[in-house]
């Protein structure tokens, strides 16, 4: 237990360090990249309703050891892709090793390419597909007062945008004349250009677009592409620094289309978890003679989960109204989220081992499981916090996302071991100790609990994620709803199965026989090594007699 406390203290210190170093997530994105060499950088994905708009301002694009004028106009740029769900874009998933900027999109592919031409200091904007929003290089559209908002994240952009949301000196957008159809009979992609400003060795630009029709609504993904490669030179690629600010807005909210219902969803689910906790406490007080410590831990889990959802709802409310959260509320949410996650896996593992029900002490195998699960669960929560507080385009975002997925699966797998061990123990006990009926009832209960855990893990980790990918962009909140609903059902079923009641198979065990694990403890004490404890029951008597025999 001392080792477990030491591990918990170290994990808490790690969490505090992460909270101090990370910046809180927001929908006014400010991404800074240093010495990046990636060929494709996923800047952001956002779901837009009608009258929603996006403003992108790259204040600095620079390379310390490379001249951008050596880059051809199809080797560096941006792509803006529209899809109806969170799955992969058909344009981006084809020919993954080929440069997307050099690939000509088909006429029915909704994508906009921004090709940088550093020699002429222009950006060629090529739009293909139907119902793509019109791009302009005016800073902000729809009269959105972004100057106040952007100044929260990037002081360098202050003064470049006025209170009406337009640039002080916007460059004129130059549209090309309509193109004649090509040899295939299909119209060529629409083209226009925007200015690429240069300040010493740094380049900057801005553009924005507004969703004007229902057909233009969708999930928009913005990527930066670096396709430069010189096989004849020693420098096949180059490092670049980028400073970019992205502001996204839907009518009445800074949240993506699929996230707008989340504040109300989280506060509603918090009420149901709180109600479940109140009902559970009422049951514990009513059956006080049959209550174990694990029952109170289950109640604490329900209230902690409710509190975490309340802070999550508050966090999303501030993001929705002002584009970024209040840091204090965000930190409180992260702390309660960590406590909830730790309590959840500890409670599941304790119930699985039969602690307080089947036995009053933990075996060495059980303790090892806790030594593995608790640090892994803390690491999973740290990864979640870093993902939530890090811009999507950073290099560490993808790494921590993979760590979160792997560690979470390891935790889910580890908590199944105590349940399997308890099932084996009950199978052996039902055939040896003469109490077959009681042990078979307990065995059936443990098997049900094992199935419950597997179904819960399978649904929340696999099925719900598949639903998130399949459903339309405006229904992405359905993933969070199903995840919270599955958790609530799992809590209620666990409470019902292990409720304090006189007819509960666990309580019959604790009243009629002593823990089998106690035999192992007794025989491992030095002075009593070789001594075996034998329980005998007389007919019609409730008292038990113990006889010690020394083995020759």
Coordinates of C-alpha atoms in Angstrom, one line a residue:
X1 CA 0.0 0.0 0.0
X2 CA 2.9 2.3 0.7
X3 CA 4.1 1.8 -2.9
X4 CA 0.6 2.6 -4.2
X5 CA 0.6 5.9 -2.2
X6 CA 4.0 6.8 -3.6
X7 CA 2.8 6.1 -7.1
X8 CA -0.3 8.2 -6.5
X9 CA 1.8 11.1 -5.2
X10 CA 4.1 11.0 -8.2
X11 CA 1.1 10.9 -10.6
X12 CA -0.4 13.9 -8.9
X13 CA 2.8 15.8 -9.2
X14 CA 2.9 15.0 -12.9
X15 CA -0.6 16.2 -13.4
X16 CA 0.2 19.6 -11.7
X17 CA 3.2 20.0 -14.0
X18 CA 1.1 19.3 -17.0
X19 CA -1.6 21.8 -15.9
X20 CA 1.1 24.5 -15.5
X21 CA 2.7 24.0 -18.9
X22 CA -0.3 23.4 -21.1
X23 CA -2.5 26.2 -22.6
X24 CA -6.2 25.8 -22.5
X25 CA -8.0 24.9 -25.7
X26 CA -10.2 27.3 -27.5
X27 CA -12.0 27.9 -30.8
X28 CA -9.9 30.9 -31.5
X29 CA -6.8 28.9 -32.5
X30 CA -3.3 30.3 -32.4
X31 CA -0.8 27.8 -33.7
X32 CA 3.0 28.3 -33.5
X33 CA 5.3 25.8 -35.2
X34 CA 9.1 25.8 -34.9
X35 CA 11.5 24.0 -37.2
X36 CA 8.8 21.8 -38.5
X37 CA 9.5 19.4 -41.4
X38 CA 6.2 17.6 -41.8
X39 CA 4.7 17.3 -45.3
X40 CA 1.2 17.6 -44.1
X41 CA -0.1 19.5 -41.1
X42 CA -3.7 19.2 -40.0
X43 CA -4.5 22.7 -38.8
X44 CA -8.1 22.4 -37.8
X45 CA -11.5 20.8 -38.5
X46 CA -14.7 22.6 -37.8
X47 CA -18.4 22.1 -38.7
X48 CA -20.2 25.1 -40.1
X49 CA -23.9 26.0 -40.3
X50 CA -25.3 28.6 -42.6
X51 CA -23.9 32.1 -41.9
X52 CA -21.0 30.6 -40.1
X53 CA -17.6 32.0 -41.1
X54 CA -13.8 31.3 -40.8
X55 CA -11.0 33.8 -40.8
X56 CA -7.4 32.7 -41.3
X57 CA -4.4 34.9 -40.8
X58 CA -0.8 33.7 -41.2
X59 CA 1.3 36.4 -39.6
X60 CA 4.6 34.6 -40.2
X61 CA 5.9 31.9 -42.5
X62 CA 9.7 31.7 -42.5
X63 CA 12.6 29.4 -43.1
X64 CA 16.0 30.2 -41.6
X65 CA 18.1 28.1 -44.0
X66 CA 16.0 28.1 -47.2
X67 CA 14.9 30.6 -49.8
X68 CA 11.2 30.2 -50.5
X69 CA 11.7 31.5 -54.0
X70 CA 13.3 28.2 -54.9
X71 CA 9.9 26.5 -54.3
X72 CA 7.6 26.0 -57.3
X73 CA 4.1 27.2 -57.0
X74 CA 2.6 23.7 -56.5
X75 CA 4.9 22.6 -53.7
X76 CA 3.7 24.8 -50.8
X77 CA 0.2 25.8 -49.8
X78 CA -3.1 25.0 -48.1
X79 CA -6.1 22.8 -48.8
X80 CA -9.6 23.4 -47.5
X81 CA -11.7 20.2 -47.7
X82 CA -15.5 19.8 -47.1
X83 CA -17.2 16.6 -46.0
X84 CA -20.5 15.6 -44.4
X85 CA -19.0 13.5 -41.6
X86 CA -15.8 12.9 -39.6
X87 CA -14.5 10.2 -41.9
X88 CA -11.6 10.7 -44.3
X89 CA -11.9 12.9 -47.3
X90 CA -11.9 11.0 -50.6
X91 CA -9.5 13.6 -52.0
X92 CA -7.0 13.3 -49.2
X93 CA -7.1 9.5 -48.8
X94 CA -6.2 8.7 -52.4
X95 CA -2.6 8.3 -53.3
X96 CA -1.4 9.2 -49.9
X97 CA 2.3 9.4 -50.9
X98 CA 1.6 11.9 -53.6
X99 CA 1.5 15.7 -53.1
X100 CA -2.0 16.8 -52.7
X101 CA -1.3 20.2 -54.2
X102 CA 0.0 18.7 -57.4
X103 CA -3.0 16.4 -57.8
X104 CA -5.8 17.8 -59.8
X105 CA -9.1 17.3 -57.9
X106 CA -12.0 15.9 -59.8
X107 CA -14.9 18.2 -60.8
X108 CA -17.2 16.8 -58.1
X109 CA -14.7 17.0 -55.2
X110 CA -15.4 19.9 -52.8
X111 CA -11.9 21.2 -52.1
X112 CA -10.2 24.6 -52.3
X113 CA -6.4 24.8 -52.9
X114 CA -4.2 27.7 -51.9
X115 CA -1.0 27.5 -54.0
X116 CA 1.9 29.8 -52.9
X117 CA 3.9 31.6 -55.5
X118 CA 6.7 33.3 -53.8
X119 CA 8.2 34.8 -56.9
X120 CA 5.1 36.9 -57.8
X121 CA 4.0 37.1 -54.1
X122 CA 0.6 35.8 -54.9
X123 CA -1.6 32.9 -53.7
X124 CA -3.6 31.2 -56.4
X125 CA -6.9 30.0 -55.0
X126 CA -8.4 27.0 -57.0
X127 CA -11.9 25.8 -56.2
X128 CA -13.4 22.6 -57.4
X129 CA -16.7 20.9 -56.8
X130 CA -20.0 22.6 -56.3
X131 CA -21.2 24.7 -53.4
X132 CA -17.8 25.7 -52.2
X133 CA -17.8 29.0 -50.2
X134 CA -16.2 32.0 -51.9
X135 CA -12.9 33.0 -50.4
X136 CA -11.8 36.6 -49.9
X137 CA -8.8 38.2 -48.3
X138 CA -10.8 40.6 -46.1
X139 CA -9.9 39.7 -42.6
X140 CA -13.2 38.9 -41.0
X141 CA -16.8 38.7 -42.3
X142 CA -20.3 39.3 -41.1
X143 CA -19.2 42.2 -38.8
X144 CA -17.8 39.9 -36.2
X145 CA -15.8 41.9 -33.6
X146 CA -12.8 39.6 -33.8
X147 CA -10.3 42.2 -32.8
X148 CA -11.2 41.8 -29.1
X149 CA -11.2 38.0 -29.4
X150 CA -8.0 37.6 -31.3
X151 CA -6.1 39.9 -29.0
X152 CA -6.6 37.2 -26.3
X153 CA -4.5 34.8 -28.2
X154 CA -2.2 36.8 -30.4
X155 CA -1.2 40.3 -29.5
X156 CA 0.7 40.7 -32.8
X157 CA -2.5 40.8 -34.8
X158 CA -3.9 43.7 -32.7
X159 CA -4.5 46.7 -34.8
X160 CA -4.6 44.8 -38.1
X161 CA -8.4 44.3 -37.8
X162 CA -11.0 47.0 -37.1
X163 CA -14.1 46.7 -35.0
X164 CA -16.2 46.0 -38.1
X165 CA -14.2 42.9 -38.7
X166 CA -12.5 44.0 -41.9
X167 CA -8.8 44.6 -42.7
X168 CA -7.5 48.2 -42.4
X169 CA -6.1 47.9 -45.9
X170 CA -7.4 44.8 -47.6
X171 CA -5.8 43.8 -50.8
X172 CA -8.1 43.4 -53.8
X173 CA -9.0 39.9 -54.8
X174 CA -8.1 39.4 -58.4
X175 CA -10.5 37.0 -60.2
X176 CA -9.5 35.3 -63.4
X177 CA -11.8 35.4 -66.4
X178 CA -14.1 32.4 -66.8
X179 CA -12.2 29.5 -68.3
X180 CA -13.4 27.6 -71.3
X181 CA -14.1 23.9 -70.9
X182 CA -11.2 21.6 -71.3
X183 CA -10.9 18.7 -73.7
X184 CA -13.0 16.5 -71.4
X185 CA -16.0 18.9 -71.7
X186 CA -15.8 19.7 -67.9
X187 CA -15.4 23.3 -66.8
X188 CA -12.0 24.1 -65.3
X189 CA -11.8 24.9 -61.6
X190 CA -12.5 28.5 -60.7
X191 CA -9.4 30.6 -59.9
X192 CA -8.6 33.8 -58.0
X193 CA -5.6 35.2 -56.3
X194 CA -4.9 36.9 -53.0
X195 CA -1.8 38.8 -51.9
X196 CA 1.2 37.2 -50.2
X197 CA 2.9 39.9 -48.3
X198 CA 6.7 39.8 -47.5
X199 CA 8.4 41.4 -44.6
X200 CA 12.2 40.7 -44.7
X201 CA 12.3 36.9 -44.9
X202 CA 8.8 36.4 -43.5
X203 CA 5.6 36.0 -45.5
X204 CA 2.1 36.6 -44.4
X205 CA -1.5 36.6 -45.7
X206 CA -5.1 36.4 -44.6
X207 CA -8.3 35.1 -46.0
X208 CA -11.9 34.4 -44.9
X209 CA -15.1 32.8 -46.1
X210 CA -18.7 32.7 -45.1
X211 CA -21.2 29.9 -45.5
X212 CA -24.0 31.5 -47.5
X213 CA -26.3 28.6 -48.4
X214 CA -27.5 25.4 -46.9
X215 CA -25.6 23.4 -49.5
X216 CA -22.3 24.9 -48.3
X217 CA -22.8 23.6 -44.8
X218 CA -20.4 20.9 -43.7
X219 CA -17.3 19.8 -41.9
X220 CA -14.3 21.8 -43.2
X221 CA -10.7 20.6 -42.7
X222 CA -7.8 22.9 -43.2
X223 CA -4.3 21.4 -44.0
X224 CA -0.9 22.9 -44.7
X225 CA 1.1 21.0 -47.3
X226 CA 4.9 21.1 -47.8
X227 CA 5.6 19.1 -50.9
X228 CA 9.1 20.4 -51.7
X229 CA 11.6 17.8 -52.5
X230 CA 14.9 18.2 -54.3
X231 CA 16.5 14.8 -55.0
X232 CA 19.5 16.2 -56.7
X233 CA 20.5 18.5 -53.9
X234 CA 21.7 17.7 -50.4
X235 CA 18.6 19.5 -49.0
X236 CA 15.6 17.4 -49.9
X237 CA 13.3 19.2 -47.5
X238 CA 13.5 22.3 -45.3
X239 CA 12.5 23.4 -41.8
X240 CA 9.9 26.1 -41.5
X241 CA 8.4 28.3 -38.8
X242 CA 4.7 29.2 -38.8
X243 CA 2.5 31.5 -36.8
X244 CA -1.1 31.3 -37.8
X245 CA -4.4 32.4 -36.2
X246 CA -7.7 30.7 -37.1
X247 CA -11.1 32.1 -35.9
X248 CA -14.2 30.0 -36.5
X249 CA -17.8 31.1 -35.7
X250 CA -21.3 29.7 -36.0
X251 CA -24.4 31.8 -35.6
X252 CA -24.5 32.4 -31.8
X253 CA -21.7 30.1 -30.9
X254 CA -17.9 29.6 -31.3
X255 CA -18.5 25.8 -31.1
X256 CA -18.5 23.5 -34.1
X257 CA -21.9 22.5 -35.4
X258 CA -21.7 19.1 -33.7
X259 CA -20.6 20.6 -30.4
X260 CA -23.3 23.3 -29.9
X261 CA -25.6 21.0 -27.8
X262 CA -22.8 19.8 -25.5
X263 CA -23.2 22.4 -22.7
X264 CA -26.9 21.4 -22.2
X265 CA -26.1 17.7 -22.7
X266 CA -23.4 17.7 -20.0
X267 CA -25.5 19.6 -17.4
X268 CA -28.5 17.3 -18.1
X269 CA -26.4 14.1 -17.6
X270 CA -24.8 15.7 -14.5
X271 CA -28.3 15.9 -13.0
X272 CA -29.0 12.2 -13.7
X273 CA -25.7 11.1 -12.2
X274 CA -26.4 13.3 -9.1
X275 CA -29.9 11.8 -8.8
X276 CA -28.5 8.3 -9.1
X277 CA -26.0 9.2 -6.3
X278 CA -28.8 10.5 -4.1
X279 CA -30.8 7.3 -4.6
X280 CA -27.8 5.2 -3.8
X281 CA -27.1 7.0 -0.5
X282 CA -30.7 6.6 0.4
X283 CA -30.4 2.8 -0.1
X284 CA -27.2 2.7 1.9
X285 CA -28.7 4.5 4.9
X286 CA -31.8 2.2 4.7
X287 CA -29.6 -0.9 4.6
X288 CA -26.9 0.3 7.0
X289 CA -26.4 -3.1 8.5
X290 CA -25.4 -4.6 5.2
X291 CA -23.2 -1.8 3.9
X292 CA -19.5 -2.2 3.1
X293 CA -16.9 0.4 2.4
X294 CA -17.0 -0.4 -1.3
X295 CA -20.6 0.8 -1.3
X296 CA -19.6 4.3 -0.1
X297 CA -16.9 4.3 -2.8
X298 CA -19.5 3.6 -5.4
X299 CA -21.6 6.5 -4.2
X300 CA -18.5 8.8 -4.2
X301 CA -17.9 7.8 -7.9
X302 CA -21.4 8.9 -8.9
X303 CA -21.1 12.3 -7.3
X304 CA -17.6 12.8 -8.7
X305 CA -18.9 12.0 -12.2
X306 CA -21.7 14.5 -11.7
X307 CA -19.4 17.2 -10.6
X308 CA -17.0 16.5 -13.5
X309 CA -19.9 16.9 -16.0
X310 CA -21.0 20.2 -14.4
X311 CA -17.5 21.7 -14.8
X312 CA -17.3 20.3 -18.3
X313 CA -20.6 22.1 -19.2
X314 CA -19.3 25.3 -17.7
X315 CA -16.1 25.0 -19.7
X316 CA -18.0 24.5 -23.0
X317 CA -20.3 27.4 -22.1
X318 CA -17.5 29.9 -22.0
X319 CA -16.0 28.4 -25.2
X320 CA -19.3 28.8 -26.9
X321 CA -19.9 32.4 -25.8
X322 CA -16.4 33.9 -26.1
X323 CA -14.3 31.5 -28.1
X324 CA -12.0 30.4 -25.2
X325 CA -12.6 29.0 -21.7
X326 CA -11.9 30.6 -18.4
X327 CA -8.6 28.9 -17.3
X328 CA -9.7 28.4 -13.7
X329 CA -12.9 26.5 -14.6
X330 CA -10.9 24.4 -17.1
X331 CA -8.3 23.4 -14.5
X332 CA -11.1 22.5 -12.0
X333 CA -12.7 20.3 -14.7
X334 CA -9.4 18.6 -15.5
X335 CA -8.9 17.8 -11.8
X336 CA -12.4 16.3 -11.4
X337 CA -12.0 14.4 -14.6
X338 CA -8.8 12.9 -13.2
X339 CA -10.5 11.9 -9.9
X340 CA -13.5 10.5 -11.8
X341 CA -11.3 8.3 -14.0
X342 CA -9.2 7.0 -11.1
X343 CA -12.2 6.3 -9.0
X344 CA -14.0 4.5 -11.9
X345 CA -11.2 2.0 -12.6
X346 CA -10.3 1.5 -8.9
X347 CA -14.0 0.8 -8.0
X348 CA -14.4 -1.6 -11.0
X349 CA -11.1 -3.4 -10.0
X350 CA -12.1 -3.6 -6.3
X351 CA -15.5 -5.1 -7.1
X352 CA -13.8 -7.5 -9.5
X353 CA -11.5 -8.7 -6.8
X354 CA -14.4 -9.2 -4.4
X355 CA -12.9 -6.9 -1.8
X356 CA -15.2 -6.3 1.2
X357 CA -17.6 -8.8 -0.3
X358 CA -15.7 -12.0 -0.8
X359 CA -12.5 -11.1 1.1
X360 CA -11.3 -8.5 3.5
X361 CA -7.8 -8.2 2.2
X362 CA -6.1 -8.0 -1.2
X363 CA -3.8 -10.7 -2.4
X364 CA -0.4 -9.9 -4.0
X365 CA -1.9 -10.4 -7.5
X366 CA -4.6 -7.9 -6.8
X367 CA -2.1 -5.3 -5.5
X368 CA 0.0 -5.7 -8.6
X369 CA -3.1 -5.0 -10.7
X370 CA -3.6 -1.7 -8.8
X371 CA 0.0 -0.8 -9.2
X372 CA -0.5 -1.1 -12.9
X373 CA -4.0 0.4 -13.3
X374 CA -3.6 3.5 -11.2
X375 CA -0.4 4.9 -13.0
X376 CA -1.8 3.9 -16.4
X377 CA -5.1 5.7 -15.6
X378 CA -3.3 8.8 -14.5
X379 CA -1.2 8.7 -17.7
X380 CA -4.3 8.4 -19.8
X381 CA -5.9 11.4 -18.1
X382 CA -2.6 13.4 -18.6
X383 CA -2.7 12.5 -22.3
X384 CA -6.4 13.6 -22.4
X385 CA -5.5 16.9 -20.8
X386 CA -2.6 17.5 -23.2
X387 CA -4.8 16.7 -26.2
X388 CA -7.6 19.0 -25.0
X389 CA -5.2 21.9 -24.3
X390 CA -2.9 21.5 -27.4
X391 CA -3.6 22.8 -30.9
X392 CA -4.3 20.0 -33.4
X393 CA -1.5 21.0 -35.7
X394 CA 1.3 20.6 -33.2
X395 CA 3.6 17.6 -33.5
X396 CA 2.9 16.3 -30.0
X397 CA -0.9 16.2 -30.5
X398 CA -0.8 13.1 -32.6
X399 CA 1.7 11.4 -30.3
X400 CA -0.4 12.0 -27.2
X401 CA -3.6 10.9 -29.0
X402 CA -2.0 7.5 -29.8
X403 CA -0.7 7.2 -26.2
X404 CA -4.2 7.9 -24.9
X405 CA -5.8 5.3 -27.1
X406 CA -3.2 2.6 -26.2
X407 CA -3.1 3.3 -22.4
X408 CA -6.9 3.4 -22.2
X409 CA -7.1 0.0 -23.8
X410 CA -4.4 -1.4 -21.4
X411 CA -6.4 -0.1 -18.4
X412 CA -9.6 -1.7 -19.8
X413 CA -7.8 -5.0 -20.3
X414 CA -6.1 -4.9 -16.9
X415 CA -9.4 -4.5 -14.9
X416 CA -10.7 -7.7 -16.4
X417 CA -8.0 -9.9 -14.8
X418 CA -9.4 -9.6 -11.2
X419 CA -12.9 -10.6 -12.4
X420 CA -11.4 -13.6 -14.2
X421 CA -9.4 -14.6 -11.1
X422 CA -12.5 -14.3 -8.9
X423 CA -14.5 -16.5 -11.3
X424 CA -11.8 -19.2 -11.2
X425 CA -11.7 -18.9 -7.4
X426 CA -15.5 -19.4 -7.1
X427 CA -15.4 -22.3 -9.5
X428 CA -12.9 -24.1 -7.3
X429 CA -14.7 -23.2 -4.1
X430 CA -18.1 -24.4 -5.3
X431 CA -16.6 -27.9 -5.7
X432 CA -14.6 -28.1 -2.5
X433 CA -16.1 -26.3 0.5
X434 CA -19.6 -27.8 0.5
X435 CA -21.4 -24.5 -0.1
X436 CA -22.1 -25.1 -3.8
X437 CA -25.4 -23.2 -3.9
X438 CA -24.0 -20.0 -2.5
X439 CA -20.9 -20.1 -4.6
X440 CA -22.8 -20.9 -7.8
X441 CA -24.9 -17.8 -7.2
X442 CA -21.8 -15.7 -6.7
X443 CA -20.2 -17.3 -9.7
X444 CA -23.2 -16.3 -11.9
X445 CA -23.1 -12.8 -10.5
X446 CA -19.4 -12.5 -11.4
X447 CA -20.0 -13.8 -14.9
X448 CA -22.8 -11.2 -15.4
X449 CA -20.4 -8.5 -14.1
X450 CA -17.7 -9.7 -16.5
X451 CA -20.1 -9.4 -19.4
X452 CA -21.2 -6.0 -18.3
X453 CA -17.6 -4.7 -18.2
X454 CA -16.9 -6.1 -21.7
X455 CA -20.0 -4.6 -23.2
X456 CA -19.3 -1.3 -21.6
X457 CA -15.7 -1.2 -22.8
X458 CA -16.7 -2.4 -26.3
X459 CA -19.5 0.1 -26.7
X460 CA -17.7 3.2 -25.4
X461 CA -14.4 2.5 -27.0
X462 CA -15.4 1.0 -30.4
X463 CA -19.1 1.3 -31.2
X464 CA -19.5 4.9 -30.1
X465 CA -16.4 6.0 -32.0
X466 CA -17.7 4.3 -35.2
X467 CA -21.0 6.2 -34.7
X468 CA -19.0 9.4 -34.4
X469 CA -17.4 8.8 -37.7
X470 CA -20.5 7.7 -39.5
X471 CA -23.1 10.3 -38.4
X472 CA -23.4 13.7 -40.2
X473 CA -21.3 16.5 -38.9
X474 CA -24.2 18.2 -37.0
X475 CA -24.9 15.0 -35.0
X476 CA -21.4 14.5 -33.7
X477 CA -22.7 15.3 -30.2
X478 CA -24.5 11.9 -30.4
X479 CA -21.2 10.2 -29.6
X480 CA -20.9 12.0 -26.2
X481 CA -24.5 11.4 -25.5
X482 CA -24.2 7.6 -26.1
X483 CA -21.0 7.5 -24.1
X484 CA -22.5 9.2 -21.1
X485 CA -25.7 7.2 -21.3
X486 CA -23.7 3.9 -21.5
X487 CA -21.8 5.0 -18.4
X488 CA -25.0 5.8 -16.5
X489 CA -26.5 2.5 -17.4
X490 CA -23.3 0.7 -16.3
X491 CA -23.4 2.5 -13.0
X492 CA -27.0 1.6 -12.4
X493 CA -26.6 -2.0 -13.3
X494 CA -23.5 -2.3 -11.1
X495 CA -25.3 -0.7 -8.2
X496 CA -28.3 -3.1 -8.6
X497 CA -26.1 -6.2 -8.8
X498 CA -24.0 -5.3 -5.8
X499 CA -26.6 -3.5 -3.7
X500 CA -26.6 -4.0 0.1
X501 CA -29.3 -6.5 0.8
X502 CA -29.7 -9.5 3.1
X503 CA -30.3 -11.8 0.1
X504 CA -27.2 -10.7 -1.7
X505 CA -25.0 -13.8 -2.3
X506 CA -22.0 -11.8 -1.1
X507 CA -23.5 -11.1 2.3
X508 CA -24.3 -14.8 2.7
X509 CA -20.7 -15.5 2.2
X510 CA -19.4 -12.9 4.7
X511 CA -21.8 -14.3 7.3
X512 CA -21.2 -18.0 6.9
X513 CA -17.6 -18.5 6.0
X514 CA -14.2 -16.8 6.4
X515 CA -12.2 -15.6 3.5
X516 CA -10.1 -18.2 1.7
X517 CA -7.3 -15.7 1.3
X518 CA -6.9 -15.6 5.1
X519 CA -5.6 -19.1 4.9
X520 CA -2.7 -17.9 2.8
X521 CA -2.0 -15.0 5.2
X522 CA -2.0 -17.4 8.2
X523 CA 0.3 -19.9 6.7
X524 CA 2.8 -17.3 5.6
X525 CA 3.5 -16.0 9.1
X526 CA 6.9 -17.3 10.3
X527 CA 5.8 -18.6 13.7
X528 CA 2.8 -20.5 12.2
X529 CA 4.5 -21.9 9.2
X530 CA 3.2 -25.4 8.4
X531 CA -0.1 -24.8 10.5
X532 CA -3.4 -25.4 8.7
X533 CA -6.8 -24.0 9.8
X534 CA -9.8 -26.3 9.6
X535 CA -13.4 -25.1 10.0
X536 CA -16.0 -27.4 11.4
X537 CA -19.7 -26.8 11.9
X538 CA -21.9 -28.8 14.4
X539 CA -25.5 -29.7 13.6
X540 CA -28.0 -26.9 14.7
X541 CA -25.2 -24.7 16.1
X542 CA -24.2 -21.2 14.8
X543 CA -20.8 -21.3 16.5
X544 CA -17.7 -22.6 14.7
X545 CA -14.8 -24.5 16.2
X546 CA -11.3 -24.1 14.9
X547 CA -8.7 -26.9 15.3
X548 CA -5.0 -26.4 14.6
X549 CA -3.0 -29.3 13.4
X550 CA 0.8 -29.3 13.0
X551 CA 2.0 -31.0 9.9
X552 CA 4.8 -33.4 10.6

